[in-house]
N, C-alpha and C. Protein backbone atom coordinates (compact mmCIF):
# COMPACT_ATOMS: atom_id res chain seq x y z
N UNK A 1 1.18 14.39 -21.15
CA UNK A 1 0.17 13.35 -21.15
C UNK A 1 -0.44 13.25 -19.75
N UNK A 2 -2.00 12.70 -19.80
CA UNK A 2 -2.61 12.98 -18.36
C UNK A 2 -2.84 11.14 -18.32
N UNK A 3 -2.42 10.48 -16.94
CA UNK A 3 -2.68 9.56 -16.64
C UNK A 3 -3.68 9.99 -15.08
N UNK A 4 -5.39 8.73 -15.22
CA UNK A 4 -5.93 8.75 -14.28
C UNK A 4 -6.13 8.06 -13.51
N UNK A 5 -6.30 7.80 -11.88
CA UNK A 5 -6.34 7.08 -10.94
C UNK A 5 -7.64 7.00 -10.28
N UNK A 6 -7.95 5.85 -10.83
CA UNK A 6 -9.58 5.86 -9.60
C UNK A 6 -9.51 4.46 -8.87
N UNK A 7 -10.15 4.53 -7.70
CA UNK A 7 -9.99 3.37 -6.22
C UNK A 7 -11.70 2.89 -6.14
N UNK A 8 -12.32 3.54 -7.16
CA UNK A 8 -14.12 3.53 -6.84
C UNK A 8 -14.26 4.22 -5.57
N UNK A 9 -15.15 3.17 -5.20
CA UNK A 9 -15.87 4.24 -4.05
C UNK A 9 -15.45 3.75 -2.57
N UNK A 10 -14.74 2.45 -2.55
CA UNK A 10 -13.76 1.80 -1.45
C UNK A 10 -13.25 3.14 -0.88
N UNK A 11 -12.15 2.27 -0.04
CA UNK A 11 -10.64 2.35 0.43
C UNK A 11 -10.14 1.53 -0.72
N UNK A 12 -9.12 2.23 -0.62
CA UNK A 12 -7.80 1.38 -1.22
C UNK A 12 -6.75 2.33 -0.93
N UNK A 13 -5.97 2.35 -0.08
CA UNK A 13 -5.30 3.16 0.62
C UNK A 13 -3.77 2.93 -0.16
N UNK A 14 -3.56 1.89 -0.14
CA UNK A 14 -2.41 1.52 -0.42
C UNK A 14 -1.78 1.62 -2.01
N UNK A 15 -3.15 1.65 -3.00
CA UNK A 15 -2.81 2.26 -4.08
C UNK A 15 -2.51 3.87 -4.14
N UNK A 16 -3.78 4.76 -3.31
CA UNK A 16 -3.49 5.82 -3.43
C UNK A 16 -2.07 6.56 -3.07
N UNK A 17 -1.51 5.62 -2.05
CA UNK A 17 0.14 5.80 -1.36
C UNK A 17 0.83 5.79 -2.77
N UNK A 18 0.72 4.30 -3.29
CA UNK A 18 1.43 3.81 -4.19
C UNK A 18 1.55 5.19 -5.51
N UNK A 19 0.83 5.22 -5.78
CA UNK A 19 0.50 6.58 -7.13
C UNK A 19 1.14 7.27 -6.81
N UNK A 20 1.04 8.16 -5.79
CA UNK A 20 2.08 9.17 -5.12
C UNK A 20 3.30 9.53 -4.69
N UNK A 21 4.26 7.95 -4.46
CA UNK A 21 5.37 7.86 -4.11
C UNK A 21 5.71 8.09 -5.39
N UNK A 22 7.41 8.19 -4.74
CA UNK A 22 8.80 8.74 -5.91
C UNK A 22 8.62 7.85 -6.81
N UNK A 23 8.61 6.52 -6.59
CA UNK A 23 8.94 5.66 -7.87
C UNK A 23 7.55 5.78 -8.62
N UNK A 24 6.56 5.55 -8.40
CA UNK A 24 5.78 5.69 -9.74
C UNK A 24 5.80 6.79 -10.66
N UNK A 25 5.50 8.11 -9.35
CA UNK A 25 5.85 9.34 -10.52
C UNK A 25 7.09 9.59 -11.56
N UNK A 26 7.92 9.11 -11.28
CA UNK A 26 9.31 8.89 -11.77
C UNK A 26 9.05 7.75 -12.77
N UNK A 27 8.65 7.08 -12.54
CA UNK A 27 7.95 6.29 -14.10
C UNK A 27 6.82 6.83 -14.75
N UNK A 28 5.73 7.32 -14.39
CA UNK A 28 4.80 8.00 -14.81
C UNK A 28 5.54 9.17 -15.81
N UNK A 29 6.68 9.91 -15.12
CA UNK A 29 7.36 10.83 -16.05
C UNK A 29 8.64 10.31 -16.92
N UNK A 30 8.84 9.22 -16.98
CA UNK A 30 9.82 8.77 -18.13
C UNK A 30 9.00 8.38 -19.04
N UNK A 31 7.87 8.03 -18.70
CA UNK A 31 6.89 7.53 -20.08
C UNK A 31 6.30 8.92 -20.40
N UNK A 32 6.60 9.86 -20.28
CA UNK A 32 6.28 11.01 -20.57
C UNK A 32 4.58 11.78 -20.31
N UNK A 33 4.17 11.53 -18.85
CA UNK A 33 3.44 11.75 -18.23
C UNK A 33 3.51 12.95 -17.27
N UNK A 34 2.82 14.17 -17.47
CA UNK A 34 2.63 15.40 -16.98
C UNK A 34 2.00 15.67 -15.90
N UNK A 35 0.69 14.76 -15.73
CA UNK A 35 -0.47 15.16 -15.30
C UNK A 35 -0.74 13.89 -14.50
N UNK A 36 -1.26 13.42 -13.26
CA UNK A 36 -2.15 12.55 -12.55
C UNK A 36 -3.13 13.07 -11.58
N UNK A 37 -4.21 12.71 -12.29
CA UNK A 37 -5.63 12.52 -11.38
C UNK A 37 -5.79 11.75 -10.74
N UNK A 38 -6.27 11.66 -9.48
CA UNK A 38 -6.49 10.71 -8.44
C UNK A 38 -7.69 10.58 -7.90
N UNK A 39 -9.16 10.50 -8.58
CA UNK A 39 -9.78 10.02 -7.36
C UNK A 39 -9.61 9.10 -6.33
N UNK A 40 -10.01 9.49 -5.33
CA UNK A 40 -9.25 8.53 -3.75
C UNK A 40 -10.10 8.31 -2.69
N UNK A 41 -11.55 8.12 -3.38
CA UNK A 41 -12.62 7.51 -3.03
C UNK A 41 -12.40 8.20 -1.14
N UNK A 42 -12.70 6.95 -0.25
CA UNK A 42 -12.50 6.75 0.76
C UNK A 42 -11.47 7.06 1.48
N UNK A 43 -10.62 6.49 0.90
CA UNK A 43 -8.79 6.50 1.32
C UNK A 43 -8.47 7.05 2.25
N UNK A 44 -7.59 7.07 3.35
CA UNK A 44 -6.82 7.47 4.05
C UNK A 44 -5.50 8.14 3.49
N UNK A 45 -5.51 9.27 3.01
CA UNK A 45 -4.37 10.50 2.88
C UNK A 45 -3.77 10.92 3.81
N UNK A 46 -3.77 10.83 5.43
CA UNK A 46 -3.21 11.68 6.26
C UNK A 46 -3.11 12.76 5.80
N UNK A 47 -2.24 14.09 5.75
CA UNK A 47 -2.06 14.89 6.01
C UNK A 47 -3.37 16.04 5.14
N UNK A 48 -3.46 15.19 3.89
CA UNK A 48 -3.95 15.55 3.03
C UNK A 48 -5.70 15.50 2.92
N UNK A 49 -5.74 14.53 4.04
CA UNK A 49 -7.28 14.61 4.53
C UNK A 49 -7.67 16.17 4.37
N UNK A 50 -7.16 16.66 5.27
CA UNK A 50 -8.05 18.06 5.78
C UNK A 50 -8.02 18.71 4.78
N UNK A 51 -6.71 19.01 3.47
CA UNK A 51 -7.51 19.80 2.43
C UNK A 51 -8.17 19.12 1.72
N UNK A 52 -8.37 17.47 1.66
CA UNK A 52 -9.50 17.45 0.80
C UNK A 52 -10.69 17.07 1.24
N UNK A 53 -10.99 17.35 2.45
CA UNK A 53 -12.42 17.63 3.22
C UNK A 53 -12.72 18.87 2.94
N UNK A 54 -11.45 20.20 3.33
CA UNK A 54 -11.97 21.51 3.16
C UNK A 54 -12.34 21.95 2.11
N UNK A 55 -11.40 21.24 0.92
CA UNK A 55 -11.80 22.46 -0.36
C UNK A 55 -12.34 21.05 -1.61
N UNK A 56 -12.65 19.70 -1.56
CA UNK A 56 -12.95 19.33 -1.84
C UNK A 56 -12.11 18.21 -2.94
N UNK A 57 -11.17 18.94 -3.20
CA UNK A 57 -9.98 18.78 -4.19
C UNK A 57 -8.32 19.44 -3.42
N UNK A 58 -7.42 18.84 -4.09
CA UNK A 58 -6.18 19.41 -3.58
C UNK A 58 -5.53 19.47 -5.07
N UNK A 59 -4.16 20.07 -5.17
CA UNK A 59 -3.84 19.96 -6.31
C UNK A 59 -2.61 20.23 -5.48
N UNK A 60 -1.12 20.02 -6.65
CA UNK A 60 0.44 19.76 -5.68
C UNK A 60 1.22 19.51 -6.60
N UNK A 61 2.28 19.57 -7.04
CA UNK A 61 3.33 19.38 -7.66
C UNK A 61 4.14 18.53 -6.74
N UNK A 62 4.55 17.51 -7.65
CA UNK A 62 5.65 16.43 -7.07
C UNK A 62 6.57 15.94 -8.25
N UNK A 63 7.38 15.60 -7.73
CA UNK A 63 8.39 15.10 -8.55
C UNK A 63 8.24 15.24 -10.20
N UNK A 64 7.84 16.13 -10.61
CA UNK A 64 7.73 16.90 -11.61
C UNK A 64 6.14 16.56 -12.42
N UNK A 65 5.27 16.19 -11.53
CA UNK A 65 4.20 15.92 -11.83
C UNK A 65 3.06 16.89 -11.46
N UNK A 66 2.53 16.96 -11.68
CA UNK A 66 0.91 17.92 -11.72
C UNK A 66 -0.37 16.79 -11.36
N UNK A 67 -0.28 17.05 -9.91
CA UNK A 67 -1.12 16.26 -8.94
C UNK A 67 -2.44 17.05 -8.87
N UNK A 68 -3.63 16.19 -9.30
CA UNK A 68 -5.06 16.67 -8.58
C UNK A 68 -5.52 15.45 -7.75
N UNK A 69 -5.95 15.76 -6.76
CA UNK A 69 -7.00 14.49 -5.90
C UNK A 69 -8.10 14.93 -5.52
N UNK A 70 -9.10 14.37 -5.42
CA UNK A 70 -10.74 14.31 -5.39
C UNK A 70 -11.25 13.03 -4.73
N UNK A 71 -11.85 12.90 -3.86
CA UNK A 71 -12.79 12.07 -3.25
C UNK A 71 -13.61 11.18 -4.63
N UNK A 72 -14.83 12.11 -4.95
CA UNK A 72 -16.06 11.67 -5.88
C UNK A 72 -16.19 12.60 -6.87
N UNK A 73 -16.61 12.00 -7.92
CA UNK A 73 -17.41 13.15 -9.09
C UNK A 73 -18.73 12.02 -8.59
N UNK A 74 -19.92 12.27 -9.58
CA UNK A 74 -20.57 12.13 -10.63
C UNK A 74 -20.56 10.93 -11.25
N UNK A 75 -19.67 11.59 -12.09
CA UNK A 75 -19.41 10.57 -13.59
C UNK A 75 -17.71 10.51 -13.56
N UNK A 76 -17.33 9.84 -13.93
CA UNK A 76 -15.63 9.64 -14.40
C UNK A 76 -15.74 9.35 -15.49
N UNK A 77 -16.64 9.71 -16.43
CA UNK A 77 -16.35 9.24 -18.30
C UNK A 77 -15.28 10.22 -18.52
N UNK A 78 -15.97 11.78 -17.89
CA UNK A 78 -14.71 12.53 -18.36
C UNK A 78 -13.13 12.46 -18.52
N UNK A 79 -12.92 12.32 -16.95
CA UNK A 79 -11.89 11.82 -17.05
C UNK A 79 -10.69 10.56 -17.87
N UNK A 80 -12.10 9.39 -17.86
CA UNK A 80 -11.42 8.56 -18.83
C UNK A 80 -11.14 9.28 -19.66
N UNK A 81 -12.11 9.33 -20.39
CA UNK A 81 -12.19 9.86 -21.76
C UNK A 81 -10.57 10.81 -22.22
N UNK A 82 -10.16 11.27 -21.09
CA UNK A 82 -9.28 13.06 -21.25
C UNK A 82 -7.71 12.06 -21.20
N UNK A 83 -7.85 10.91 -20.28
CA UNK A 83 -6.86 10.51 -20.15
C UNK A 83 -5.69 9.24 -21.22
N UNK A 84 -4.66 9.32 -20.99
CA UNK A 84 -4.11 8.83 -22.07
C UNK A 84 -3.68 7.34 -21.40
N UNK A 85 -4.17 7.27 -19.99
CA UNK A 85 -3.66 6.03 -19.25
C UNK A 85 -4.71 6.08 -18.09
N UNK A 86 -5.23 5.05 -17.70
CA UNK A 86 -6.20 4.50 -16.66
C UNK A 86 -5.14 3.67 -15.64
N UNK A 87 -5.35 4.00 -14.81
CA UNK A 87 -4.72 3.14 -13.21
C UNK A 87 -5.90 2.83 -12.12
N UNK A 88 -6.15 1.94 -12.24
CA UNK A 88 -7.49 1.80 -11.15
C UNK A 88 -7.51 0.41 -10.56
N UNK A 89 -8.09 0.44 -9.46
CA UNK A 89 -8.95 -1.26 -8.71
C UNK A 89 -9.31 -2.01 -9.82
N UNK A 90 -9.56 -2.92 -9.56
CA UNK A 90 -9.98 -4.24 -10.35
C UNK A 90 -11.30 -4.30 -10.07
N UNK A 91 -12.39 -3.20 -10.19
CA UNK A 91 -13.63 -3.07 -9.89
C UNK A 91 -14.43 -3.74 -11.80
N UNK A 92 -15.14 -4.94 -11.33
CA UNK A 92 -15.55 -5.10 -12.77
C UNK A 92 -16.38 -4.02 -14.08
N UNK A 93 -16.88 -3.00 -12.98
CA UNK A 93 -17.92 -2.42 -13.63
C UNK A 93 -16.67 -1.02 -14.11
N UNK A 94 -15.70 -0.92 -12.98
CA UNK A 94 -14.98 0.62 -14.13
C UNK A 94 -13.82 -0.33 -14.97
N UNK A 95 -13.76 -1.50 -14.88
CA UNK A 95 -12.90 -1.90 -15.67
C UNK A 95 -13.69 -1.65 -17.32
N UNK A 96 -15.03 -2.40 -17.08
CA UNK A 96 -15.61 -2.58 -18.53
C UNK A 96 -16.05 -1.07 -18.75
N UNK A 97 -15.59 -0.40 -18.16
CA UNK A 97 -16.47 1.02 -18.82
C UNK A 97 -15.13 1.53 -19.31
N UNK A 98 -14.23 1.47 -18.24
CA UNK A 98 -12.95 2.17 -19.58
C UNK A 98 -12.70 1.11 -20.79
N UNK A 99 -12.37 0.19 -20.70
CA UNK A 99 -12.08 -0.87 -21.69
C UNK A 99 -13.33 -0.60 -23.26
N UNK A 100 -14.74 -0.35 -22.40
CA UNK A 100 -15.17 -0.05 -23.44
C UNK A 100 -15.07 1.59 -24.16
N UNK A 101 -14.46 2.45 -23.47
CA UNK A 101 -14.13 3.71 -23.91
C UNK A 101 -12.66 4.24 -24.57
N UNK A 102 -11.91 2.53 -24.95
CA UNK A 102 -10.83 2.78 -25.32
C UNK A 102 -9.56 3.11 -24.67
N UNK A 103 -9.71 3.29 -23.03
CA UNK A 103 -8.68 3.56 -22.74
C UNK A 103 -7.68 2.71 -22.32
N UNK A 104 -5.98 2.90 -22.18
CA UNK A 104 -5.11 2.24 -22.02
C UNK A 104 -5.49 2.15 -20.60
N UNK A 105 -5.36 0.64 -20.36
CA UNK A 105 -5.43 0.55 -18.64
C UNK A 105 -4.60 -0.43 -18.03
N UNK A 106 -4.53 -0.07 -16.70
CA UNK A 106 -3.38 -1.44 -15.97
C UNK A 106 -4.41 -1.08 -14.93
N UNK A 107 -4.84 -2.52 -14.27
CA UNK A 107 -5.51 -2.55 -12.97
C UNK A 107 -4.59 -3.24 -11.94
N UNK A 108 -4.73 -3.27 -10.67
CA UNK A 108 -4.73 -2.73 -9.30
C UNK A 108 -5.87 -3.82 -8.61
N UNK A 109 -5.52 -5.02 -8.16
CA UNK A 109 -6.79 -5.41 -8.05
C UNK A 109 -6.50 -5.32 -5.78
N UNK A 110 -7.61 -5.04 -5.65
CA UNK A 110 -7.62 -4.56 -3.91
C UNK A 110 -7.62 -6.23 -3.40
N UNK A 111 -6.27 -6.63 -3.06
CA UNK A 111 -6.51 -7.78 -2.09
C UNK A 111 -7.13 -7.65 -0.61
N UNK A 112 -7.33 -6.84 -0.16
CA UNK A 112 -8.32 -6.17 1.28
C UNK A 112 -9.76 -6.78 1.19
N UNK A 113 -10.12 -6.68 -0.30
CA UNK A 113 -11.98 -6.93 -0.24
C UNK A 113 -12.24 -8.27 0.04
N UNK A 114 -13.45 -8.72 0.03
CA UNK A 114 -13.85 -9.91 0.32
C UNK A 114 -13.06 -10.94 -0.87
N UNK A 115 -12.82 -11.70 -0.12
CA UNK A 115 -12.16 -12.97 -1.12
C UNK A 115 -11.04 -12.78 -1.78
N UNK A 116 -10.51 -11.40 -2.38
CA UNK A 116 -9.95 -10.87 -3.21
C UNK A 116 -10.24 -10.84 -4.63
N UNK A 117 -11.98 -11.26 -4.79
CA UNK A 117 -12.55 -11.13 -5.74
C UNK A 117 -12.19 -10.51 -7.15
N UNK A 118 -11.10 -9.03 -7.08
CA UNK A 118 -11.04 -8.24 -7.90
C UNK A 118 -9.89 -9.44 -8.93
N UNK A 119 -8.80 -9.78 -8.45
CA UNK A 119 -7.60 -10.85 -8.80
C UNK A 119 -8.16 -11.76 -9.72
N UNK A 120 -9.27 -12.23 -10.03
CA UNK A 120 -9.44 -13.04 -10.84
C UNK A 120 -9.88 -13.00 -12.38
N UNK A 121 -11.05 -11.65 -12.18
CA UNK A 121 -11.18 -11.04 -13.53
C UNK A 121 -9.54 -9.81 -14.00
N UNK A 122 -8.96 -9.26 -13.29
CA UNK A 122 -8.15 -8.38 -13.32
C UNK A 122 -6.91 -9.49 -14.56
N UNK A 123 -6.75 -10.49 -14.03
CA UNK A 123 -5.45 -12.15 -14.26
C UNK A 123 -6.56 -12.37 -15.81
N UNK A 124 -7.70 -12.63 -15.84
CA UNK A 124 -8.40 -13.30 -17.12
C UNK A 124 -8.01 -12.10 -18.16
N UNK A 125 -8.50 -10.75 -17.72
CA UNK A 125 -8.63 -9.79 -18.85
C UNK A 125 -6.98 -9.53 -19.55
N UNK A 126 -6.47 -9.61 -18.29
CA UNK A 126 -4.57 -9.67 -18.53
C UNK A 126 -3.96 -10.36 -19.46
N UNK A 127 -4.71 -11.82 -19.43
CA UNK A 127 -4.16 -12.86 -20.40
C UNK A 127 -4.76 -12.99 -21.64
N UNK A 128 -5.49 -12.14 -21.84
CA UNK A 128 -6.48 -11.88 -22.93
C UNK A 128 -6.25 -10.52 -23.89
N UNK A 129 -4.98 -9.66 -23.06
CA UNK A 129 -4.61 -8.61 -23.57
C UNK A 129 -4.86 -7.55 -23.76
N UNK A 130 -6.45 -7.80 -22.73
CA UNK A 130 -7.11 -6.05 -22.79
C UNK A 130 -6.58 -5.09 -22.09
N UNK A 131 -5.83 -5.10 -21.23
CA UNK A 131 -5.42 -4.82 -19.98
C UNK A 131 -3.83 -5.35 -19.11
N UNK A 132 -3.43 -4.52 -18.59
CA UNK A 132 -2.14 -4.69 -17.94
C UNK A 132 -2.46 -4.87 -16.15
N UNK A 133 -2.38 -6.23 -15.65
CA UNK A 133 -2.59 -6.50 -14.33
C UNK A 133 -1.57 -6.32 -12.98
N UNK A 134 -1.38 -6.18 -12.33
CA UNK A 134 -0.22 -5.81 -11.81
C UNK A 134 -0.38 -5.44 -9.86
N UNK A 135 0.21 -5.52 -9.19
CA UNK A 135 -0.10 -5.39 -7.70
C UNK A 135 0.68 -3.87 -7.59
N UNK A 136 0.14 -3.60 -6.28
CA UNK A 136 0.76 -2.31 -5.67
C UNK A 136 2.33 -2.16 -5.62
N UNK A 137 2.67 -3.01 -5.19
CA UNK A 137 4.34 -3.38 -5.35
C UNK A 137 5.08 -2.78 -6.52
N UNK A 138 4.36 -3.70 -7.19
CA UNK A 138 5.03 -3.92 -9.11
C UNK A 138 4.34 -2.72 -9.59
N UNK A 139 3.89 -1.98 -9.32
CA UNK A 139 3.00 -0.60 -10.21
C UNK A 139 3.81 0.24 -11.03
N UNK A 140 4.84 0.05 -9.95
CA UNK A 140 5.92 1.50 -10.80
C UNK A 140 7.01 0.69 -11.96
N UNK A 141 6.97 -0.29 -11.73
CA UNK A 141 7.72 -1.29 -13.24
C UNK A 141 6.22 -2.00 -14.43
N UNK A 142 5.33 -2.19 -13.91
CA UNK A 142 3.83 -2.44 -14.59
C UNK A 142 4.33 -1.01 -15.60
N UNK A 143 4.25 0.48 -15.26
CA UNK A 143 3.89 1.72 -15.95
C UNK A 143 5.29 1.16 -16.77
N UNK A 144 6.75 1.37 -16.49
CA UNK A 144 7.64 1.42 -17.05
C UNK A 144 7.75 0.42 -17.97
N UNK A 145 7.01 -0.82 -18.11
CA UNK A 145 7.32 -1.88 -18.76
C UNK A 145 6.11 -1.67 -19.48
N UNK A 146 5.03 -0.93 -19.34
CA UNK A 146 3.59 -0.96 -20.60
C UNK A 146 3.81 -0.48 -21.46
N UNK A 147 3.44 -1.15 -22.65
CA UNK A 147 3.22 -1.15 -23.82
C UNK A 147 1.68 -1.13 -24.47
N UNK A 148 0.90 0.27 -24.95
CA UNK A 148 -0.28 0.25 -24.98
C UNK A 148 -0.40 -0.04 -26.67
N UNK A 149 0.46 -0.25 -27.56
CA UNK A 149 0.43 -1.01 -28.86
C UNK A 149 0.23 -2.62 -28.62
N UNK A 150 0.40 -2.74 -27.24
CA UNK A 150 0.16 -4.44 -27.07
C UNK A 150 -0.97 -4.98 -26.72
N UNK A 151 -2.15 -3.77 -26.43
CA UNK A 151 -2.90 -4.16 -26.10
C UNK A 151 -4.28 -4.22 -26.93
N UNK A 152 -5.10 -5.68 -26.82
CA UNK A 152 -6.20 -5.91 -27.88
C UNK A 152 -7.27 -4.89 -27.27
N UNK A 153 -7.89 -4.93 -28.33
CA UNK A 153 -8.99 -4.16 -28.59
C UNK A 153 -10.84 -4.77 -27.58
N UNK A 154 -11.16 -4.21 -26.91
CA UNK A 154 -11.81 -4.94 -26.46
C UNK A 154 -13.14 -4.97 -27.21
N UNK A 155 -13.64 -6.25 -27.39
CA UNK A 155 -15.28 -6.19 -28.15
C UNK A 155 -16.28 -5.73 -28.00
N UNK A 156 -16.74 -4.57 -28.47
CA UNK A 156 -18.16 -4.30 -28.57
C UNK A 156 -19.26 -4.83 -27.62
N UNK A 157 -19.93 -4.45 -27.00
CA UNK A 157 -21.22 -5.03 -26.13
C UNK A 157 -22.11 -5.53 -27.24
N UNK A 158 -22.64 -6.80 -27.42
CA UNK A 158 -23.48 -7.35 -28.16
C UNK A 158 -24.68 -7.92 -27.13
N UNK A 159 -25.60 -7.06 -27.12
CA UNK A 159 -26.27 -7.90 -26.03
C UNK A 159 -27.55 -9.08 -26.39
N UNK A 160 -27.66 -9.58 -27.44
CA UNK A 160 -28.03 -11.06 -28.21
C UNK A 160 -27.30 -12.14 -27.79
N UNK A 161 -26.15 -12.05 -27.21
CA UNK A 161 -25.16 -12.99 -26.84
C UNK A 161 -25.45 -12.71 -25.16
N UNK A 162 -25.73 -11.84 -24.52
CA UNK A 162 -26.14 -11.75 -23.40
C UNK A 162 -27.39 -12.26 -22.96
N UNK A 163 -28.33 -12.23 -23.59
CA UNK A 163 -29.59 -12.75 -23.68
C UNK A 163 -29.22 -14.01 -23.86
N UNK A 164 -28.66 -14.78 -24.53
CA UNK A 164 -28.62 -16.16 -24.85
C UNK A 164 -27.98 -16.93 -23.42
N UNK A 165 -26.74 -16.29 -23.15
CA UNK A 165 -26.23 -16.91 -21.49
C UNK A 165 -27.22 -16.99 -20.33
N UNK A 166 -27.89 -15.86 -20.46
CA UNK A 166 -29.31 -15.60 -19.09
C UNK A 166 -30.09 -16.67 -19.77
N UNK A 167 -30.89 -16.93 -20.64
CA UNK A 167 -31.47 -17.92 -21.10
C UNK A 167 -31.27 -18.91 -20.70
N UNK A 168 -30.15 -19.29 -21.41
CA UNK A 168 -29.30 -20.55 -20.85
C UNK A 168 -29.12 -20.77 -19.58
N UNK A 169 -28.77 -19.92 -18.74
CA UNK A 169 -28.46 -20.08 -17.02
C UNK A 169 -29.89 -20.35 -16.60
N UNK A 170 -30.71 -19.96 -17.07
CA UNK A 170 -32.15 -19.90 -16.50
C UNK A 170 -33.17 -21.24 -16.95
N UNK A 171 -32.77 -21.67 -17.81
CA UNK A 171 -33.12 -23.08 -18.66
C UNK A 171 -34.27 -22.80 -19.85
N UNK A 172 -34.09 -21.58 -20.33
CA UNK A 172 -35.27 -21.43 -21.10
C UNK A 172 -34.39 -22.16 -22.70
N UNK A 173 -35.59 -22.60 -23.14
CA UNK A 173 -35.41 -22.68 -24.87
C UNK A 173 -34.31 -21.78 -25.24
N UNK A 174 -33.37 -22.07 -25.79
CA UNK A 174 -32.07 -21.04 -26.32
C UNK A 174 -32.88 -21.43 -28.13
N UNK A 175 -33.17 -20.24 -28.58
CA UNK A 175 -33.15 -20.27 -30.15
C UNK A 175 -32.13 -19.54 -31.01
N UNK A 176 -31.25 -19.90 -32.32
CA UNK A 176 -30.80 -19.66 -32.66
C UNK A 176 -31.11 -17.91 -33.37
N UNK A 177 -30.15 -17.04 -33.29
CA UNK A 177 -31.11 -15.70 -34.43
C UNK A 177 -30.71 -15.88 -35.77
């Protein structure tokens, strides 16, 4: 099974550590996980900087895992899409894009950014069951303790119901459809 890691386009240094140490992979592979992708945005890798400045990508075997890391794509649908588990920041916009692509996810929300902004939608979507919330700390018991049969289904984009909130925020006539 391939589980994927994205940080956006930040730093988040401390997740990318986190992913990589013994204990997550060691949970990553009792849940029967083969494979981790890492985009690592910004991040600080030490050693690992220079091959992934030189060749763009690194790839590595660890603790019985099959490591790729990458800076940037493009697009990351692919990846969602390929993967059987999402690990990422509490970024609102890749949260709702995997959530809407079905994938199992636990977010990571970056207490570093302003306010700690990410912590609040990361805690709502958590208690709502779309999603598994969890800090850098707790990551490697978050994987060992997820359960992706527990998690709801997230709703469809309806954007008639979007139109009606902007309306509303804006003070226009709200009409019923």
């Amino acid at each position: 099974m391939l589980a994927f890691v994205t940080v956006g386009s930040t730093r988040f240094d401390a997740l990318v550590e986190a992913v990589i140490s013994k204990d997550v992979l060691l949970a990553l592979q009792q849940k029967g996980y083969t494979e981790l992708v890492v985009q690592c945005g910004h991040s600080d890798l030490g050693v690992l900087n220079l091959a992934l400045n030189k060749q763009g990508k690194h790839t590595l075997q660890r603790h019985g895992v099959a490591l790729e890391l990458w800076r940037f794509k493009p697009s990351l649908r692919e990846d969602v899409t390929s993967a059987d588990l999402v690990i990422s920041h509490a970024g609102s916009g890749t949260i709702l894009d995997v959530l809407r692509l079905g994938t199992a996810l636990i977010v990571v929300p970056n207490p570093t950014l302003l306010d700690n902004h990410q912590e609040e939608l990361a805690v709502s979507l958590s208690n709502l069951g779309h999603l598994k919330a969890t800090t850098v700390p707790q990551l490697a018991m978050a994987i060992a303790d997820f359960d992706k049969s527990g998690i709801v289904a997230f709703p469809p984009f309806e954007p008639s119901k979007f139109r009606q909130i902007v309306d509303e925020e804006m003070g226009f006539e709200v009409q019923d459809d």
